[in-house]
């Protein structure tokens, strides 16, 4: 929408000079690369096994997949605040997909970055898993590109978006998380134009301490996947930056 694009424009205009000055005047500081607990081999994680009764779900469907649907929901104690709830029917998932789901939940619960979507609550019963997420009403980057002139992003806006995503990827990699499916459809905008990376269904937690080139699973989306992912050799965190490019 025009309002969203105005918000994006205002945000990048104020952000780009600050980033340039920071890059020129400061040296990068080493960060303490600590990571929270990972799901173990049987896929266990900090999923909350409780009732979903604190929320009510509206009939609005935001999105859907093979075994999941995303709807708008509200917390009963705070009806003015809207969220998104991803409802997964785990009865149709393979054991490997269940482990992947647990990894996704762990990432959504533990990552704390302004450009990474956050899980508010997670509930599980015998049939379904419900992940309550921040609501991004601005749509995804792909949809926003279609609304722009000539269906392309202007250079200065693209620089601002790239800067935000690069920072988010740096944070994820410092916490040993590789997304592996970065694409315009997985980059969401909030109502006020903030960027959120979403969909960690193919993400991978790296094992410590030196496993940055230990992945070998062929996954991702054809137009955005790095060449080494399609080969037979192991690959590393660089595949996310290929997708970003």
Tab-separated table of C-alpha atoms in Angstrom:
chain	number	residue	atom	x	y	z
A	1	UNK	CA	0.000	0.000	0.000
A	2	UNK	CA	1.026	3.656	-0.414
A	3	UNK	CA	1.107	4.144	3.360
A	4	UNK	CA	3.448	1.169	3.820
A	5	UNK	CA	5.765	2.378	1.065
A	6	UNK	CA	5.895	5.834	2.682
A	7	UNK	CA	6.843	4.239	5.999
A	8	UNK	CA	9.581	2.215	4.308
A	9	UNK	CA	10.882	5.347	2.589
A	10	UNK	CA	11.035	7.314	5.836
A	11	UNK	CA	12.743	4.431	7.623
A	12	UNK	CA	15.500	3.903	5.060
A	13	UNK	CA	16.141	7.655	4.698
A	14	UNK	CA	16.870	7.925	8.403
A	15	UNK	CA	18.746	4.627	8.594
A	16	UNK	CA	21.161	4.729	5.646
A	17	UNK	CA	23.222	7.786	6.780
A	18	UNK	CA	23.545	6.345	10.280
A	19	UNK	CA	24.777	3.016	8.926
A	20	UNK	CA	27.288	4.723	6.621
A	21	UNK	CA	28.723	6.786	9.475
A	22	UNK	CA	28.923	3.751	11.709
A	23	UNK	CA	30.787	1.747	9.082
A	24	UNK	CA	33.243	4.588	8.463
A	25	UNK	CA	33.948	5.609	12.029
A	26	UNK	CA	33.927	2.418	14.035
A	27	UNK	CA	35.730	-0.864	13.974
A	28	UNK	CA	33.749	-4.005	14.226
A	29	UNK	CA	33.652	-5.507	17.668
A	30	UNK	CA	33.923	-9.176	18.252
A	31	UNK	CA	30.773	-10.644	19.694
A	32	UNK	CA	30.341	-13.443	22.122
A	33	UNK	CA	28.923	-16.221	19.976
A	34	UNK	CA	26.773	-18.002	22.481
A	35	UNK	CA	23.753	-20.010	21.538
A	36	UNK	CA	20.736	-21.194	23.422
A	37	UNK	CA	19.895	-24.850	23.921
A	38	UNK	CA	19.271	-26.731	20.705
A	39	UNK	CA	16.672	-29.390	20.060
A	40	UNK	CA	18.252	-32.788	20.578
A	41	UNK	CA	18.287	-35.693	18.198
A	42	UNK	CA	14.760	-36.821	19.030
A	43	UNK	CA	13.390	-33.375	18.220
A	44	UNK	CA	12.493	-32.262	21.730
A	45	UNK	CA	12.294	-28.533	22.426
A	46	UNK	CA	10.556	-26.055	24.669
A	47	UNK	CA	7.115	-26.505	23.111
A	48	UNK	CA	4.411	-25.528	25.572
A	49	UNK	CA	1.902	-28.306	25.991
A	50	UNK	CA	-1.205	-26.414	26.981
A	51	UNK	CA	-4.537	-25.175	25.793
A	52	UNK	CA	-5.102	-22.534	23.176
A	53	UNK	CA	-8.012	-21.151	25.169
A	54	UNK	CA	-6.298	-17.828	25.928
A	55	UNK	CA	-6.729	-16.906	22.264
A	56	UNK	CA	-9.553	-16.805	19.799
A	57	UNK	CA	-9.027	-17.218	16.052
A	58	UNK	CA	-10.778	-15.073	13.475
A	59	UNK	CA	-11.945	-16.471	10.162
A	60	UNK	CA	-9.318	-14.488	8.272
A	61	UNK	CA	-6.852	-16.795	6.535
A	62	UNK	CA	-3.493	-15.117	5.990
A	63	UNK	CA	-1.767	-17.992	4.231
A	64	UNK	CA	-1.655	-21.758	3.848
A	65	UNK	CA	0.645	-24.626	2.969
A	66	UNK	CA	0.460	-28.382	2.484
A	67	UNK	CA	-0.017	-29.206	6.162
A	68	UNK	CA	-0.441	-25.759	7.717
A	69	UNK	CA	-2.701	-22.731	7.693
A	70	UNK	CA	-2.003	-19.234	9.031
A	71	UNK	CA	-4.833	-17.179	10.507
A	72	UNK	CA	-5.266	-13.972	12.448
A	73	UNK	CA	-5.870	-14.404	16.172
A	74	UNK	CA	-6.366	-12.301	19.285
A	75	UNK	CA	-5.506	-12.754	22.935
A	76	UNK	CA	-8.719	-12.680	24.984
A	77	UNK	CA	-7.126	-10.547	27.684
A	78	UNK	CA	-5.884	-8.071	25.061
A	79	UNK	CA	-8.438	-8.089	22.206
A	80	UNK	CA	-7.016	-4.989	20.525
A	81	UNK	CA	-3.705	-6.754	19.805
A	82	UNK	CA	-3.731	-9.012	16.741
A	83	UNK	CA	-1.325	-11.891	16.110
A	84	UNK	CA	-0.809	-14.548	13.454
A	85	UNK	CA	-1.196	-18.201	14.382
A	86	UNK	CA	0.373	-20.958	12.288
A	87	UNK	CA	-1.591	-24.174	12.753
A	88	UNK	CA	0.279	-27.320	11.685
A	89	UNK	CA	-1.383	-30.721	11.419
A	90	UNK	CA	1.503	-32.890	12.606
A	91	UNK	CA	-0.312	-36.163	11.876
A	92	UNK	CA	0.767	-35.874	8.241
A	93	UNK	CA	4.409	-35.056	8.963
A	94	UNK	CA	7.225	-37.577	8.621
A	95	UNK	CA	9.590	-38.125	11.586
A	96	UNK	CA	12.193	-35.990	9.818
A	97	UNK	CA	9.664	-33.203	9.245
A	98	UNK	CA	8.679	-33.335	12.913
A	99	UNK	CA	12.301	-32.806	13.923
A	100	UNK	CA	12.472	-29.885	11.481
A	101	UNK	CA	9.351	-28.408	13.059
A	102	UNK	CA	10.942	-28.588	16.499
A	103	UNK	CA	14.018	-26.787	15.175
A	104	UNK	CA	11.809	-24.095	13.653
A	105	UNK	CA	9.974	-23.598	16.954
A	106	UNK	CA	13.230	-23.379	18.885
A	107	UNK	CA	14.561	-20.721	16.531
A	108	UNK	CA	11.353	-18.679	16.700
A	109	UNK	CA	11.408	-18.832	20.495
A	110	UNK	CA	15.073	-18.031	21.104
A	111	UNK	CA	16.172	-15.565	18.423
A	112	UNK	CA	15.939	-11.913	19.518
A	113	UNK	CA	16.468	-9.563	16.582
A	114	UNK	CA	14.268	-6.740	15.243
A	115	UNK	CA	14.354	-8.217	11.726
A	116	UNK	CA	13.618	-11.833	12.712
A	117	UNK	CA	10.023	-12.829	13.385
A	118	UNK	CA	9.307	-13.913	16.957
A	119	UNK	CA	7.053	-16.608	18.399
A	120	UNK	CA	4.781	-15.223	21.118
A	121	UNK	CA	3.369	-18.572	22.276
A	122	UNK	CA	3.529	-22.203	21.172
A	123	UNK	CA	0.953	-24.889	21.951
A	124	UNK	CA	0.900	-28.592	21.114
A	125	UNK	CA	-1.616	-31.383	21.427
A	126	UNK	CA	-1.810	-34.869	19.925
A	127	UNK	CA	-2.915	-33.613	16.517
A	128	UNK	CA	-1.686	-30.073	15.987
A	129	UNK	CA	0.961	-27.508	16.820
A	130	UNK	CA	-0.092	-23.859	17.043
A	131	UNK	CA	2.594	-21.181	16.808
A	132	UNK	CA	1.457	-17.664	17.719
A	133	UNK	CA	3.604	-15.110	15.890
A	134	UNK	CA	3.995	-11.394	15.437
A	135	UNK	CA	1.511	-10.177	12.831
A	136	UNK	CA	3.020	-8.642	9.685
A	137	UNK	CA	0.169	-6.902	7.905
A	138	UNK	CA	2.333	-5.259	5.257
A	139	UNK	CA	2.617	-8.421	3.171
A	140	UNK	CA	5.828	-9.909	1.812
A	141	UNK	CA	8.608	-8.386	-0.277
A	142	UNK	CA	7.466	-10.179	-3.423
A	143	UNK	CA	4.003	-8.600	-3.200
A	144	UNK	CA	5.519	-5.180	-2.482
A	145	UNK	CA	7.761	-5.466	-5.547
A	146	UNK	CA	4.724	-6.141	-7.722
A	147	UNK	CA	3.149	-2.905	-6.482
A	148	UNK	CA	6.232	-0.791	-7.198
A	149	UNK	CA	6.955	1.080	-10.410
A	150	UNK	CA	8.208	-1.284	-13.126
A	151	UNK	CA	7.866	-4.049	-10.502
A	152	UNK	CA	11.339	-3.346	-9.156
A	153	UNK	CA	12.807	-1.809	-6.023
A	154	UNK	CA	14.631	1.519	-6.340
A	155	UNK	CA	18.352	1.315	-5.627
A	156	UNK	CA	18.314	3.267	-2.361
A	157	UNK	CA	15.382	1.260	-1.015
A	158	UNK	CA	17.085	-1.972	-2.085
A	159	UNK	CA	20.222	-0.867	-0.201
A	160	UNK	CA	18.193	-0.236	2.957
A	161	UNK	CA	16.421	-3.608	2.705
A	162	UNK	CA	19.711	-5.407	2.018
A	163	UNK	CA	21.339	-3.723	5.014
A	164	UNK	CA	18.541	-4.864	7.326
A	165	UNK	CA	18.630	-8.423	6.003
A	166	UNK	CA	22.431	-8.639	6.155
A	167	UNK	CA	22.356	-7.595	9.801
A	168	UNK	CA	19.690	-10.198	10.554
A	169	UNK	CA	21.675	-12.941	8.789
A	170	UNK	CA	24.818	-11.931	10.663
A	171	UNK	CA	22.902	-12.273	13.933
A	172	UNK	CA	21.494	-15.680	12.958
A	173	UNK	CA	24.907	-16.970	11.894
A	174	UNK	CA	26.491	-15.724	15.127
A	175	UNK	CA	23.904	-17.885	16.881
A	176	UNK	CA	24.682	-20.829	14.551
A	177	UNK	CA	21.407	-20.700	12.620
A	178	UNK	CA	21.368	-20.974	8.811
A	179	UNK	CA	18.055	-20.071	7.141
A	180	UNK	CA	18.585	-21.900	3.800
A	181	UNK	CA	15.428	-20.553	2.142
A	182	UNK	CA	15.770	-16.779	2.018
A	183	UNK	CA	13.569	-15.341	-0.741
A	184	UNK	CA	11.179	-12.381	-1.220
A	185	UNK	CA	8.184	-14.447	-0.085
A	186	UNK	CA	9.910	-15.106	3.266
A	187	UNK	CA	10.604	-11.431	3.966
A	188	UNK	CA	7.620	-9.766	5.612
A	189	UNK	CA	6.728	-6.161	6.408
A	190	UNK	CA	4.923	-4.946	9.494
A	191	UNK	CA	2.243	-2.283	9.212
A	192	UNK	CA	4.824	0.443	9.892
A	193	UNK	CA	7.344	-0.869	7.343
A	194	UNK	CA	9.723	-2.904	9.498
A	195	UNK	CA	11.282	-6.040	7.952
A	196	UNK	CA	10.938	-9.538	9.408
A	197	UNK	CA	12.592	-12.733	8.133
A	198	UNK	CA	10.164	-15.619	8.495
A	199	UNK	CA	9.674	-19.313	7.615
A	200	UNK	CA	12.475	-21.248	9.304
A	201	UNK	CA	11.120	-24.608	8.165
A	202	UNK	CA	14.367	-25.443	6.329
A	203	UNK	CA	16.678	-23.728	8.815
A	204	UNK	CA	19.549	-25.637	10.379
A	205	UNK	CA	21.259	-25.368	13.764
A	206	UNK	CA	25.011	-25.829	13.381
A	207	UNK	CA	26.864	-27.940	15.908
A	208	UNK	CA	29.687	-26.339	17.850
A	209	UNK	CA	32.445	-25.415	17.536
A	210	UNK	CA	33.541	-25.732	13.886
A	211	UNK	CA	30.642	-26.893	11.776
A	212	UNK	CA	30.221	-23.918	9.467
A	213	UNK	CA	30.628	-26.150	6.413
A	214	UNK	CA	28.878	-29.279	7.625
A	215	UNK	CA	25.551	-29.133	5.750
A	216	UNK	CA	24.786	-31.369	2.805
A	217	UNK	CA	20.974	-31.484	2.459
A	218	UNK	CA	19.701	-30.243	-0.894
A	219	UNK	CA	16.943	-27.745	-0.089
A	220	UNK	CA	15.694	-24.246	-0.831
A	221	UNK	CA	13.946	-22.520	-3.736
A	222	UNK	CA	15.462	-22.931	-7.253
A	223	UNK	CA	15.773	-19.247	-8.205
A	224	UNK	CA	17.489	-18.342	-4.927
A	225	UNK	CA	19.457	-21.436	-3.894
A	226	UNK	CA	23.267	-21.353	-3.981
A	227	UNK	CA	24.974	-23.659	-6.539
A	228	UNK	CA	26.870	-25.611	-3.870
A	229	UNK	CA	23.575	-26.655	-2.249
A	230	UNK	CA	22.707	-28.502	-5.450
A	231	UNK	CA	26.028	-30.354	-5.506
A	232	UNK	CA	27.304	-33.327	-3.552
A	233	UNK	CA	29.811	-31.486	-1.348
A	234	UNK	CA	29.207	-29.932	2.051
A	235	UNK	CA	28.287	-26.246	2.222
A	236	UNK	CA	28.179	-23.521	4.854
A	237	UNK	CA	26.577	-20.300	6.042
A	238	UNK	CA	27.562	-18.492	2.830
A	239	UNK	CA	24.514	-19.956	1.085
A	240	UNK	CA	22.296	-17.433	2.889
A	241	UNK	CA	24.259	-14.525	1.436
A	242	UNK	CA	23.992	-16.008	-2.052
A	243	UNK	CA	20.212	-16.024	-1.598
A	244	UNK	CA	20.331	-12.454	-0.302
A	245	UNK	CA	22.218	-11.355	-3.416
